[in-house]
């Protein structure tokens, strides 16, 4: 092998280089800037300031797609779908079991913290830079600053609920710093309320562009904030009974301005339960009941999450259609991974509790929220429904035939005439009773043997027809605030002592939401399972409110039914002090580990934030 000889530059080469250089024009290495425009210059213009405020909105998509700390590990969302530790994995997720794995290194903890502080940073920049805007009409400038103040208040509201005392920067970050001093929660609430009151005074009733913050959004958030401060978590929020009166007053303002939709399903995409009869119906995401929503559309510029922060969806768009459990992909005659039933990832799995909180016959929300019947999309000749029990059994399935029916929890099939042929019955499809949903269905030596699907009814409250198969192709706006919740805020405030509700007592507010859900059956007395945690129990109890029975628990159940999958469940349990009690009662993973306790009313500070801080930021107690 030849040796490697170092290359030397000869004197001739050096001469040639000099000649070439001297032949160049004088300005060959002179840098000529294309533009002198900087943020200091651009943001001081009206157009630049408009862009700066607009930049505060896209990150909302990332925040509201980071739902794990808001939904998972509660009384209605827990791992294993409808299953429980007896039938599913022996270990649940850290968020479900509240064990030592729930600590500051958990990725979900860091993600939400980062996103919320990123929003704070953007809004602080907009608020501070506004002082240099001199060419903008005063009213318009006030509106844009108020939008930023609202979004800052919203971010701090989520931060202080999750973590308690938190750093509270209120000015633009212009240089690196390790300082991260935690501010008492009561001071954070004062700032939130100050921002919102200022925003309420200056925001318009109707936005110049649909999707921008309005006066109603500020009023709604004030109702939520006052309600939460009134509960005064561990006497740390500076709250008092007067906050409940203010929560009621602001809830009444919303009720006066934003009418309830005539029907619950008018708030969500129109679709047909049978995909073969599917059509692209109205999205209904601009219903007058909706006060504020995160905007999506078919235009990629107004659809994508912010690429600077997780979670990032390469497809762009809303992913609500694909992140809950239950699936049509395993139905006999399925087309596989197509948009007909679309994707069901089970990132936010529903537990057994929620299905049993509804009256399946009378409450229209049950029918809308859950896919109870599955259909074959393609014909299947000689399908073998249960080869282990009866290898000779065959059935021909036509496109459009029912292949699975999930019986209502309170109306189980008790005779063979009502059961499927896979278990020796008469129906040419699988009939699954409520106590068999999930891993308990049709097991032989621990293995599901039916050729028909098991699982549980698909949660498809937000399912949108006519979009591509995948995680985040939805164009449906994600609702954040709507008037129905204002009625429930008012009811809760009155239960906590608020007076002078415009509609009357807490039961009146509560029943307005319930009666809308009952529709033409509002004269009926709706019945939920008395023991939602016991899937075999058929004992029922009314969930209509009266002056005698209205309670925080009744309201929490109604919030679960009405606001299922919307961004609030953990906050509801935290606010009312019901987290430990209800999670232990309804979430079998938490009951199994028996490790959830009072420390879990606050999340651990992300460890990476503690490691970066100087002086070192303190960790929440118990972590």
Short mmCIF file of C-alpha atoms in Angstrom, two decimals, residues 292-559:
data_model
loop_
_atom_site.label_atom_id
_atom_site.label_comp_id
_atom_site.label_asym_id
_atom_site.label_seq_id
_atom_site.Cartn_x
_atom_site.Cartn_y
_atom_site.Cartn_z
CA UNK A 292 -63.42 30.92 21.88
CA UNK A 293 -61.79 28.14 19.89
CA UNK A 294 -58.38 27.22 18.49
CA UNK A 295 -58.50 27.79 14.75
CA UNK A 296 -57.87 25.22 12.05
CA UNK A 297 -58.72 25.19 8.37
CA UNK A 298 -57.76 23.49 5.14
CA UNK A 299 -55.19 26.25 4.56
CA UNK A 300 -51.84 24.92 5.76
CA UNK A 301 -50.82 28.37 6.99
CA UNK A 302 -53.67 28.35 9.50
CA UNK A 303 -53.61 24.66 10.26
CA UNK A 304 -50.20 23.56 11.44
CA UNK A 305 -48.86 23.41 14.95
CA UNK A 306 -45.88 25.64 15.70
CA UNK A 307 -42.80 23.87 14.37
CA UNK A 308 -40.61 25.35 17.11
CA UNK A 309 -42.31 23.34 19.85
CA UNK A 310 -43.68 19.84 20.48
CA UNK A 311 -46.02 18.24 19.79
CA UNK A 312 -45.44 18.77 16.08
CA UNK A 313 -47.80 17.15 13.59
CA UNK A 314 -46.20 16.85 10.19
CA UNK A 315 -49.63 16.64 8.62
CA UNK A 316 -50.80 19.76 10.37
CA UNK A 317 -54.33 20.17 11.61
CA UNK A 318 -56.56 19.09 14.43
CA UNK A 319 -55.97 15.58 15.80
CA UNK A 320 -59.08 15.26 17.99
CA UNK A 321 -60.55 12.71 15.59
CA UNK A 322 -57.71 10.25 16.15
CA UNK A 323 -56.51 10.35 19.76
CA UNK A 324 -59.26 8.59 21.71
CA UNK A 325 -59.88 4.87 22.04
CA UNK A 326 -62.16 2.41 20.28
CA UNK A 327 -61.49 1.55 16.66
CA UNK A 328 -63.20 0.41 13.49
CA UNK A 329 -60.03 -0.90 11.88
CA UNK A 330 -60.56 -4.42 13.26
CA UNK A 331 -64.16 -4.84 12.14
CA UNK A 332 -64.81 -7.73 9.73
CA UNK A 333 -65.03 -6.26 6.26
CA UNK A 334 -62.82 -3.35 7.22
CA UNK A 335 -60.86 -1.55 4.52
CA UNK A 336 -57.95 -1.30 6.93
CA UNK A 337 -56.33 2.05 7.44
CA UNK A 338 -58.71 4.35 5.65
CA UNK A 339 -60.60 7.50 6.51
CA UNK A 340 -63.90 5.59 6.79
CA UNK A 341 -63.48 5.10 10.52
CA UNK A 342 -60.14 6.90 10.59
CA UNK A 343 -57.48 6.36 13.17
CA UNK A 344 -57.93 5.65 16.89
CA UNK A 345 -54.64 5.84 18.77
CA UNK A 346 -55.99 5.70 22.32
CA UNK A 347 -53.57 8.35 23.58
CA UNK A 348 -56.34 9.60 25.84
CA UNK A 349 -58.21 6.38 26.66
CA UNK A 350 -61.66 6.46 28.18
CA UNK A 351 -62.19 4.27 31.20
CA UNK A 352 -65.29 2.33 32.15
CA UNK A 353 -66.68 5.12 34.32
CA UNK A 354 -67.77 7.58 31.67
CA UNK A 355 -69.94 5.23 29.58
CA UNK A 356 -71.98 4.42 32.67
CA UNK A 357 -72.53 8.07 33.62
CA UNK A 358 -74.99 8.52 30.73
CA UNK A 359 -78.56 7.37 30.20
CA UNK A 360 -78.03 5.66 26.81
CA UNK A 361 -81.70 5.87 25.84
CA UNK A 362 -82.55 9.43 26.80
CA UNK A 363 -79.32 11.43 26.76
CA UNK A 364 -78.45 12.49 23.20
CA UNK A 365 -74.82 12.98 24.19
CA UNK A 366 -74.35 9.24 24.58
CA UNK A 367 -75.47 8.60 21.02
CA UNK A 368 -73.31 11.39 19.63
CA UNK A 369 -70.17 10.75 21.67
CA UNK A 370 -69.91 6.99 21.18
CA UNK A 371 -70.00 4.73 18.12
CA UNK A 372 -72.29 1.94 19.32
CA UNK A 373 -72.67 0.01 16.06
CA UNK A 374 -69.91 -1.15 13.72
CA UNK A 375 -70.50 -1.92 10.04
CA UNK A 376 -68.71 -3.98 7.41
CA UNK A 377 -67.34 -1.79 4.62
CA UNK A 378 -66.57 -4.73 2.31
CA UNK A 379 -68.25 -8.14 1.84
CA UNK A 380 -66.66 -11.13 3.52
CA UNK A 381 -67.59 -14.65 2.36
CA UNK A 382 -67.32 -17.50 4.84
CA UNK A 383 -66.25 -15.38 7.80
CA UNK A 384 -65.23 -17.50 10.83
CA UNK A 385 -66.62 -15.74 13.91
CA UNK A 386 -65.33 -18.10 16.60
CA UNK A 387 -63.11 -20.83 15.19
CA UNK A 388 -61.82 -21.98 18.56
CA UNK A 389 -65.28 -22.82 19.90
CA UNK A 390 -66.80 -24.01 16.63
CA UNK A 391 -64.36 -24.41 13.71
CA UNK A 392 -67.21 -25.25 11.31
CA UNK A 393 -69.12 -22.00 11.92
CA UNK A 394 -69.22 -19.64 8.92
CA UNK A 395 -71.22 -16.54 8.07
CA UNK A 396 -71.41 -14.43 4.92
CA UNK A 397 -71.18 -10.71 5.52
CA UNK A 398 -72.37 -8.08 3.04
CA UNK A 399 -71.08 -4.53 2.85
CA UNK A 400 -73.17 -2.43 5.20
CA UNK A 401 -74.04 -5.31 7.54
CA UNK A 402 -73.78 -4.78 11.26
CA UNK A 403 -70.74 -6.63 12.60
CA UNK A 404 -70.74 -5.46 16.22
CA UNK A 405 -73.28 -3.93 18.56
CA UNK A 406 -72.26 -2.59 21.96
CA UNK A 407 -75.34 -2.94 24.12
CA UNK A 408 -76.19 -0.06 26.46
CA UNK A 409 -74.69 -0.65 29.89
CA UNK A 410 -78.20 -0.74 31.43
CA UNK A 411 -79.77 -3.06 28.82
CA UNK A 412 -77.55 -6.15 28.54
CA UNK A 413 -78.56 -9.02 26.26
CA UNK A 414 -79.71 -11.86 28.51
CA UNK A 415 -81.04 -14.43 26.04
CA UNK A 416 -79.42 -16.27 23.15
CA UNK A 417 -81.95 -14.67 20.83
CA UNK A 418 -80.22 -11.34 21.53
CA UNK A 419 -76.64 -12.60 21.52
CA UNK A 420 -74.30 -13.06 18.57
CA UNK A 421 -73.52 -16.32 16.85
CA UNK A 422 -69.94 -16.04 18.10
CA UNK A 423 -71.21 -17.04 21.55
CA UNK A 424 -73.94 -19.41 20.37
CA UNK A 425 -76.65 -16.81 19.88
CA UNK A 426 -78.98 -15.95 16.99
CA UNK A 427 -77.56 -12.63 15.75
CA UNK A 428 -75.20 -12.67 12.76
CA UNK A 429 -72.98 -10.14 14.49
CA UNK A 430 -71.27 -9.78 17.82
CA UNK A 431 -73.36 -8.41 20.68
CA UNK A 432 -71.21 -7.19 23.54
CA UNK A 433 -72.66 -6.31 26.92
CA UNK A 434 -71.26 -3.46 28.97
CA UNK A 435 -69.56 -5.71 31.50
CA UNK A 436 -67.72 -7.46 28.63
CA UNK A 437 -66.29 -4.39 26.91
CA UNK A 438 -62.55 -4.22 26.75
CA UNK A 439 -60.29 -7.08 27.78
CA UNK A 440 -63.01 -9.03 29.59
CA UNK A 441 -64.81 -10.05 26.41
CA UNK A 442 -64.90 -13.67 25.34
CA UNK A 443 -61.67 -14.94 26.84
CA UNK A 444 -60.41 -18.52 26.66
CA UNK A 445 -57.33 -19.06 28.83
CA UNK A 446 -56.79 -15.31 28.83
CA UNK A 447 -56.96 -14.96 25.03
CA UNK A 448 -59.71 -13.16 23.12
CA UNK A 449 -60.91 -15.77 20.65
CA UNK A 450 -63.81 -14.18 18.81
CA UNK A 451 -63.23 -13.23 15.20
CA UNK A 452 -65.52 -10.29 15.87
CA UNK A 453 -64.06 -7.21 17.56
CA UNK A 454 -64.15 -6.67 21.29
CA UNK A 455 -62.91 -3.37 22.68
CA UNK A 456 -65.44 -0.73 23.62
CA UNK A 457 -67.57 1.83 21.80
CA UNK A 458 -65.38 4.21 19.83
CA UNK A 459 -65.29 7.71 21.38
CA UNK A 460 -65.95 9.79 18.28
CA UNK A 461 -67.38 13.01 19.66
CA UNK A 462 -65.06 15.04 17.41
CA UNK A 463 -64.95 12.64 14.46
CA UNK A 464 -64.87 14.47 11.15
CA UNK A 465 -65.79 12.74 7.87
CA UNK A 466 -64.05 13.36 4.58
CA UNK A 467 -60.52 13.92 5.88
CA UNK A 468 -57.41 11.91 5.09
CA UNK A 469 -56.48 8.94 7.28
CA UNK A 470 -53.95 10.00 9.89
CA UNK A 471 -53.30 11.77 13.14
CA UNK A 472 -53.79 15.44 12.41
CA UNK A 473 -55.72 16.14 9.24
CA UNK A 474 -58.76 17.65 10.95
CA UNK A 475 -59.95 21.13 10.05
CA UNK A 476 -62.48 21.37 12.87
CA UNK A 477 -61.81 24.25 15.27
CA UNK A 478 -61.11 22.99 18.79
CA UNK A 479 -63.55 24.62 21.18
CA UNK A 480 -62.01 26.03 24.35
CA UNK A 481 -64.91 28.02 25.86
CA UNK A 482 -68.64 27.57 25.24
CA UNK A 483 -71.78 28.75 26.94
CA UNK A 484 -72.89 25.36 28.33
CA UNK A 485 -69.95 25.45 30.72
CA UNK A 486 -70.99 28.89 31.95
CA UNK A 487 -74.25 27.34 33.25
CA UNK A 488 -72.24 24.72 35.15
CA UNK A 489 -69.85 27.36 36.51
CA UNK A 490 -72.87 29.27 37.80
CA UNK A 491 -74.33 26.13 39.39
CA UNK A 492 -71.05 25.34 41.15
CA UNK A 493 -70.66 28.92 42.37
CA UNK A 494 -74.17 28.86 43.85
CA UNK A 495 -73.50 25.53 45.58
CA UNK A 496 -70.48 27.25 47.12
CA UNK A 497 -72.63 30.11 48.41
CA UNK A 498 -73.00 32.63 45.57
CA UNK A 499 -76.28 34.57 45.61
CA UNK A 500 -78.61 36.30 43.15
CA UNK A 501 -78.26 34.13 40.08
CA UNK A 502 -80.36 35.55 37.26
CA UNK A 503 -81.95 32.16 36.51
CA UNK A 504 -82.51 31.06 40.09
CA UNK A 505 -80.91 28.22 42.05
CA UNK A 506 -78.03 25.96 41.10
CA UNK A 507 -80.41 23.22 39.96
CA UNK A 508 -81.99 25.56 37.40
CA UNK A 509 -78.65 26.32 35.75
CA UNK A 510 -77.65 22.65 35.80
CA UNK A 511 -80.93 21.46 34.30
CA UNK A 512 -80.71 23.91 31.39
CA UNK A 513 -77.66 21.99 30.15
CA UNK A 514 -79.24 18.61 30.89
CA UNK A 515 -82.53 19.46 29.17
CA UNK A 516 -80.68 20.48 26.02
CA UNK A 517 -79.02 17.06 26.05
CA UNK A 518 -82.38 15.30 26.50
CA UNK A 519 -83.95 17.20 23.62
CA UNK A 520 -87.44 15.95 22.90
CA UNK A 521 -87.12 13.64 25.93
CA UNK A 522 -86.52 16.40 28.45
CA UNK A 523 -89.58 15.30 30.41
CA UNK A 524 -87.73 12.04 31.10
CA UNK A 525 -85.81 11.37 34.30
CA UNK A 526 -82.33 10.37 33.07
CA UNK A 527 -80.61 7.54 34.91
CA UNK A 528 -76.88 6.87 35.27
CA UNK A 529 -75.22 3.93 36.96
CA UNK A 530 -75.34 4.38 40.70
CA UNK A 531 -71.95 2.69 40.90
CA UNK A 532 -70.05 3.66 37.72
CA UNK A 533 -66.96 1.91 39.03
CA UNK A 534 -68.72 -1.50 39.08
CA UNK A 535 -69.26 -2.55 35.48
CA UNK A 536 -71.52 -5.42 36.50
CA UNK A 537 -73.94 -3.33 38.53
CA UNK A 538 -77.19 -2.34 36.81
CA UNK A 539 -78.46 -0.20 39.67
CA UNK A 540 -79.35 3.26 38.38
CA UNK A 541 -79.84 6.70 39.86
CA UNK A 542 -81.34 9.91 38.47
CA UNK A 543 -79.02 12.70 37.47
CA UNK A 544 -81.65 15.41 37.21
CA UNK A 545 -80.86 18.16 39.69
CA UNK A 546 -83.21 19.37 42.39
CA UNK A 547 -82.72 21.97 45.08
CA UNK A 548 -82.27 19.07 47.50
CA UNK A 549 -79.73 16.93 45.62
CA UNK A 550 -77.55 19.46 43.77
CA UNK A 551 -73.94 18.97 44.85
CA UNK A 552 -70.37 19.34 43.66
CA UNK A 553 -70.27 15.64 42.71
CA UNK A 554 -73.47 15.90 40.67
CA UNK A 555 -72.00 18.89 38.82
CA UNK A 556 -68.71 17.07 38.23
CA UNK A 557 -70.63 14.16 36.70
CA UNK A 558 -72.53 16.55 34.44
CA UNK A 559 -69.30 18.29 33.43
#
